[in-house]
PDB file of C-alpha atoms in Angstrom:
ATOM      1  CA  MET A   9       0.000   0.000   0.000  1.00  0.00           C
ATOM      2  CA  LYS A  10       2.866   2.404   0.814  1.00  0.00           C
ATOM      3  CA  LYS A  11       4.450   1.722  -2.579  1.00  0.00           C
ATOM      4  CA  LEU A  12       1.171   2.496  -4.330  1.00  0.00           C
ATOM      5  CA  LYS A  13       0.784   5.779  -2.388  1.00  0.00           C
ATOM      6  CA  TYR A  14       4.387   6.709  -3.205  1.00  0.00           C
ATOM      7  CA  PHE A  15       3.857   5.880  -6.883  1.00  0.00           C
ATOM      8  CA  LEU A  16       0.623   7.919  -7.046  1.00  0.00           C
ATOM      9  CA  THR A  17       2.288  10.874  -5.311  1.00  0.00           C
ATOM     10  CA  ILE A  18       5.130  10.809  -7.854  1.00  0.00           C
ATOM     11  CA  MET A  19       2.735  10.563 -10.792  1.00  0.00           C
ATOM     12  CA  ILE A  20       0.570  13.450  -9.537  1.00  0.00           C
ATOM     13  CA  SER A  21       3.665  15.603  -8.924  1.00  0.00           C
ATOM     14  CA  PHE A  22       4.962  14.792 -12.405  1.00  0.00           C
ATOM     15  CA  GLY A  23       1.582  15.708 -13.887  1.00  0.00           C
ATOM     16  CA  LEU A  24       1.539  19.046 -12.062  1.00  0.00           C
ATOM     17  CA  VAL A  25       5.035  19.903 -13.309  1.00  0.00           C
ATOM     18  CA  ILE A  26       4.135  19.014 -16.902  1.00  0.00           C
ATOM     19  CA  THR A  27       0.920  21.042 -16.636  1.00  0.00           C
ATOM     20  CA  ALA A  28       2.831  24.077 -15.318  1.00  0.00           C
ATOM     21  CA  ILE A  29       5.395  23.865 -18.102  1.00  0.00           C
ATOM     22  CA  TRP A  30       2.706  23.400 -20.757  1.00  0.00           C
ATOM     23  CA  SER A  31       0.651  26.367 -19.538  1.00  0.00           C
ATOM     24  CA  GLN A  32       3.709  28.651 -19.648  1.00  0.00           C
ATOM     25  CA  ALA A  33       4.615  27.426 -23.128  1.00  0.00           C
ATOM     26  CA  GLN A  34       1.074  28.126 -24.357  1.00  0.00           C
ATOM     27  CA  GLU A  35       1.123  31.685 -23.027  1.00  0.00           C
ATOM     28  CA  LEU A  36       3.768  33.041 -25.407  1.00  0.00           C
ATOM     29  CA  PRO A  37       5.215  30.466 -27.808  1.00  0.00           C
ATOM     30  CA  LEU A  38       8.787  30.877 -28.999  1.00  0.00           C
ATOM     31  CA  ALA A  39       8.958  32.013 -32.577  1.00  0.00           C
ATOM     32  CA  SER A  40      11.712  32.317 -35.071  1.00  0.00           C
ATOM     33  CA  ILE A  41      12.108  35.574 -36.938  1.00  0.00           C
ATOM     34  CA  PRO A  42       9.570  35.706 -39.755  1.00  0.00           C
ATOM     35  CA  PRO A  43      10.802  36.133 -43.332  1.00  0.00           C
ATOM     36  CA  LYS A  44      11.046  39.808 -44.301  1.00  0.00           C
ATOM     37  CA  ASP A  45       8.309  39.529 -46.946  1.00  0.00           C
ATOM     38  CA  SER A  46       5.737  38.294 -44.410  1.00  0.00           C
ATOM     39  CA  LEU A  47       6.370  40.750 -41.585  1.00  0.00           C
ATOM     40  CA  ILE A  48       3.061  42.526 -42.054  1.00  0.00           C
ATOM     41  CA  LYS A  49       1.092  39.669 -40.480  1.00  0.00           C
ATOM     42  CA  TYR A  50       3.165  39.890 -37.256  1.00  0.00           C
ATOM     43  CA  ILE A  51       2.699  43.604 -36.621  1.00  0.00           C
ATOM     44  CA  GLY A  52       0.829  44.340 -33.416  1.00  0.00           C
ATOM     45  CA  THR A  53       1.146  40.816 -32.030  1.00  0.00           C
ATOM     46  CA  ARG A  54       2.937  39.699 -28.894  1.00  0.00           C
ATOM     47  CA  GLN A  55       5.921  37.534 -29.856  1.00  0.00           C
ATOM     48  CA  ASN A  56       8.849  35.732 -28.293  1.00  0.00           C
ATOM     49  CA  VAL A  57      11.627  35.984 -30.865  1.00  0.00           C
ATOM     50  CA  ILE A  58      14.959  34.176 -30.716  1.00  0.00           C
ATOM     51  CA  GLY A  59      17.993  35.297 -32.675  1.00  0.00           C
ATOM     52  CA  LYS A  60      21.549  36.547 -32.586  1.00  0.00           C
ATOM     53  CA  ILE A  61      22.363  40.188 -31.896  1.00  0.00           C
ATOM     54  CA  TYR A  62      24.817  41.303 -34.589  1.00  0.00           C
ATOM     55  CA  GLY A  63      25.426  44.751 -33.181  1.00  0.00           C
ATOM     56  CA  GLY A  64      23.839  47.843 -31.810  1.00  0.00           C
ATOM     57  CA  LYS A  65      24.297  51.479 -31.039  1.00  0.00           C
ATOM     58  CA  TYR A  66      23.250  54.150 -28.608  1.00  0.00           C
ATOM     59  CA  LEU A  67      21.822  57.342 -30.089  1.00  0.00           C
ATOM     60  CA  ASP A  68      22.548  59.932 -27.401  1.00  0.00           C
ATOM     61  CA  LYS A  69      20.615  62.708 -29.165  1.00  0.00           C
ATOM     62  CA  HIS A  70      17.405  60.621 -29.210  1.00  0.00           C
ATOM     63  CA  GLN A  71      18.104  58.645 -26.006  1.00  0.00           C
ATOM     64  CA  LEU A  72      17.604  55.364 -27.903  1.00  0.00           C
ATOM     65  CA  THR A  73      19.471  52.076 -27.847  1.00  0.00           C
ATOM     66  CA  LEU A  74      19.101  49.968 -30.994  1.00  0.00           C
ATOM     67  CA  LEU A  75      20.064  46.288 -31.133  1.00  0.00           C
ATOM     68  CA  TYR A  76      20.163  44.523 -34.508  1.00  0.00           C
ATOM     69  CA  LEU A  77      18.810  40.974 -34.441  1.00  0.00           C
ATOM     70  CA  GLY A  78      19.296  38.589 -37.356  1.00  0.00           C
ATOM     71  CA  ALA A  79      21.915  40.625 -39.249  1.00  0.00           C
ATOM     72  CA  SER A  80      23.933  43.818 -38.970  1.00  0.00           C
ATOM     73  CA  ASN A  81      22.524  47.350 -39.303  1.00  0.00           C
ATOM     74  CA  ARG A  82      20.492  48.032 -42.454  1.00  0.00           C
ATOM     75  CA  ASN A  83      20.047  44.283 -43.022  1.00  0.00           C
ATOM     76  CA  GLN A  84      18.614  43.382 -39.631  1.00  0.00           C
ATOM     77  CA  VAL A  85      15.426  41.384 -39.521  1.00  0.00           C
ATOM     78  CA  LEU A  86      14.315  42.900 -36.219  1.00  0.00           C
ATOM     79  CA  THR A  87      15.427  45.949 -34.269  1.00  0.00           C
ATOM     80  CA  ILE A  88      15.190  45.878 -30.488  1.00  0.00           C
ATOM     81  CA  VAL A  89      14.542  49.408 -29.229  1.00  0.00           C
ATOM     82  CA  ILE A  90      15.300  50.526 -25.672  1.00  0.00           C
ATOM     83  CA  LYS A  91      14.120  54.055 -24.908  1.00  0.00           C
ATOM     84  CA  GLY A  92      15.418  56.689 -22.500  1.00  0.00           C
ATOM     85  CA  ASP A  93      15.849  55.700 -18.863  1.00  0.00           C
ATOM     86  CA  ASP A  94      14.975  52.056 -19.602  1.00  0.00           C
ATOM     87  CA  ARG A  95      18.605  51.706 -20.690  1.00  0.00           C
ATOM     88  CA  ASN A  96      19.706  52.289 -17.064  1.00  0.00           C
ATOM     89  CA  LYS A  97      17.820  49.161 -15.962  1.00  0.00           C
ATOM     90  CA  PHE A  98      20.536  47.001 -17.564  1.00  0.00           C
ATOM     91  CA  ARG A  99      23.729  46.171 -15.636  1.00  0.00           C
ATOM     92  CA  GLN A 100      25.805  47.110 -18.684  1.00  0.00           C
ATOM     93  CA  ALA A 101      25.202  49.044 -21.899  1.00  0.00           C
ATOM     94  CA  PRO A 102      22.789  46.788 -23.869  1.00  0.00           C
ATOM     95  CA  GLU A 103      24.744  47.181 -27.130  1.00  0.00           C
ATOM     96  CA  VAL A 104      27.779  45.706 -25.307  1.00  0.00           C
ATOM     97  CA  LEU A 105      25.949  43.212 -23.097  1.00  0.00           C
ATOM     98  CA  PHE A 106      24.044  41.489 -25.928  1.00  0.00           C
ATOM     99  CA  LYS A 107      26.498  41.845 -28.856  1.00  0.00           C
ATOM    100  CA  ASP A 108      27.185  38.483 -30.535  1.00  0.00           C
ATOM    101  CA  LYS A 109      24.792  36.725 -28.147  1.00  0.00           C
ATOM    102  CA  VAL A 110      21.702  34.685 -28.943  1.00  0.00           C
ATOM    103  CA  VAL A 111      18.762  36.262 -27.137  1.00  0.00           C
ATOM    104  CA  VAL A 112      15.061  35.762 -26.661  1.00  0.00           C
ATOM    105  CA  VAL A 113      13.105  39.012 -26.769  1.00  0.00           C
ATOM    106  CA  LYS A 114       9.460  39.300 -25.727  1.00  0.00           C
ATOM    107  CA  GLY A 115       7.141  42.067 -26.777  1.00  0.00           C
ATOM    108  CA  ILE A 116       4.680  43.508 -29.237  1.00  0.00           C
ATOM    109  CA  THR A 117       5.962  43.865 -32.770  1.00  0.00           C
ATOM    110  CA  SER A 118       5.642  47.138 -34.645  1.00  0.00           C
ATOM    111  CA  THR A 119       7.394  48.816 -37.546  1.00  0.00           C
ATOM    112  CA  TYR A 120       9.482  51.922 -38.002  1.00  0.00           C
ATOM    113  CA  GLU A 121      10.436  52.978 -41.523  1.00  0.00           C
ATOM    114  CA  GLY A 122       9.500  49.528 -42.811  1.00  0.00           C
ATOM    115  CA  LYS A 123      11.625  47.602 -40.284  1.00  0.00           C
ATOM    116  CA  LEU A 124      10.148  45.246 -37.717  1.00  0.00           C
ATOM    117  CA  GLN A 125      10.900  46.222 -34.126  1.00  0.00           C
ATOM    118  CA  ILE A 126      10.115  45.323 -30.539  1.00  0.00           C
ATOM    119  CA  VAL A 127      10.334  48.028 -27.883  1.00  0.00           C
ATOM    120  CA  VAL A 128      11.856  46.708 -24.653  1.00  0.00           C
ATOM    121  CA  SER A 129      11.031  48.654 -21.494  1.00  0.00           C
ATOM    122  CA  ASP A 130      12.143  46.107 -18.888  1.00  0.00           C
ATOM    123  CA  THR A 131      15.081  43.719 -18.483  1.00  0.00           C
ATOM    124  CA  SER A 132      12.651  40.788 -18.194  1.00  0.00           C
ATOM    125  CA  GLN A 133      11.784  41.229 -21.883  1.00  0.00           C
ATOM    126  CA  ILE A 134      15.222  40.215 -23.164  1.00  0.00           C
ATOM    127  CA  ALA A 135      17.519  37.409 -22.062  1.00  0.00           C
ATOM    128  CA  ILE A 136      20.600  35.627 -23.362  1.00  0.00           C
ATOM    129  CA  THR A 137      19.876  32.043 -24.369  1.00  0.00           C
ATOM    130  CA  GLY A 138      21.798  29.242 -26.010  1.00  0.00           C
ATOM    131  CA  LYS A 139      18.926  28.221 -28.256  1.00  0.00           C
ATOM    132  CA  VAL A 140      18.102  29.506 -31.702  1.00  0.00           C
ATOM    133  CA  ARG A 141      15.564  28.476 -34.283  1.00  0.00           C
ATOM    134  CA  ARG A 142      16.254  29.837 -37.751  1.00  0.00           C
ATOM    135  CA  ASN A 143      14.014  30.241 -40.763  1.00  0.00           C
ATOM    136  CA  TYR A 144      15.467  33.445 -42.168  1.00  0.00           C
TER     137      TYR A 144
END
């Protein structure tokens, strides 16, 4: 009887863990960067995007940090934008911290001058990861 109770306890615990993981995965699925010609259907949607940061820059005059995901400037697939004082929330300058790293960025997609972007206002929206899924 003790073995059966132990087994049932383990199975229920396992089920709860799987359920918790599944519910988090359903909330915001990971997505690869969409091809450039199909960006329009992603505008205004909440996305989790994984890709490599190929560079970035800080525009002092406009108080903007720009990170280029998927390729270098002018060829990037997605620009990560950090405005004003949000830059100070990072332990290091974001263009240095994330350069040449694979990151996951979470946020609502929009466009600026025809380029897809996600505005990051909190450090929880961007994290370094070792995983990348490519279709670009």
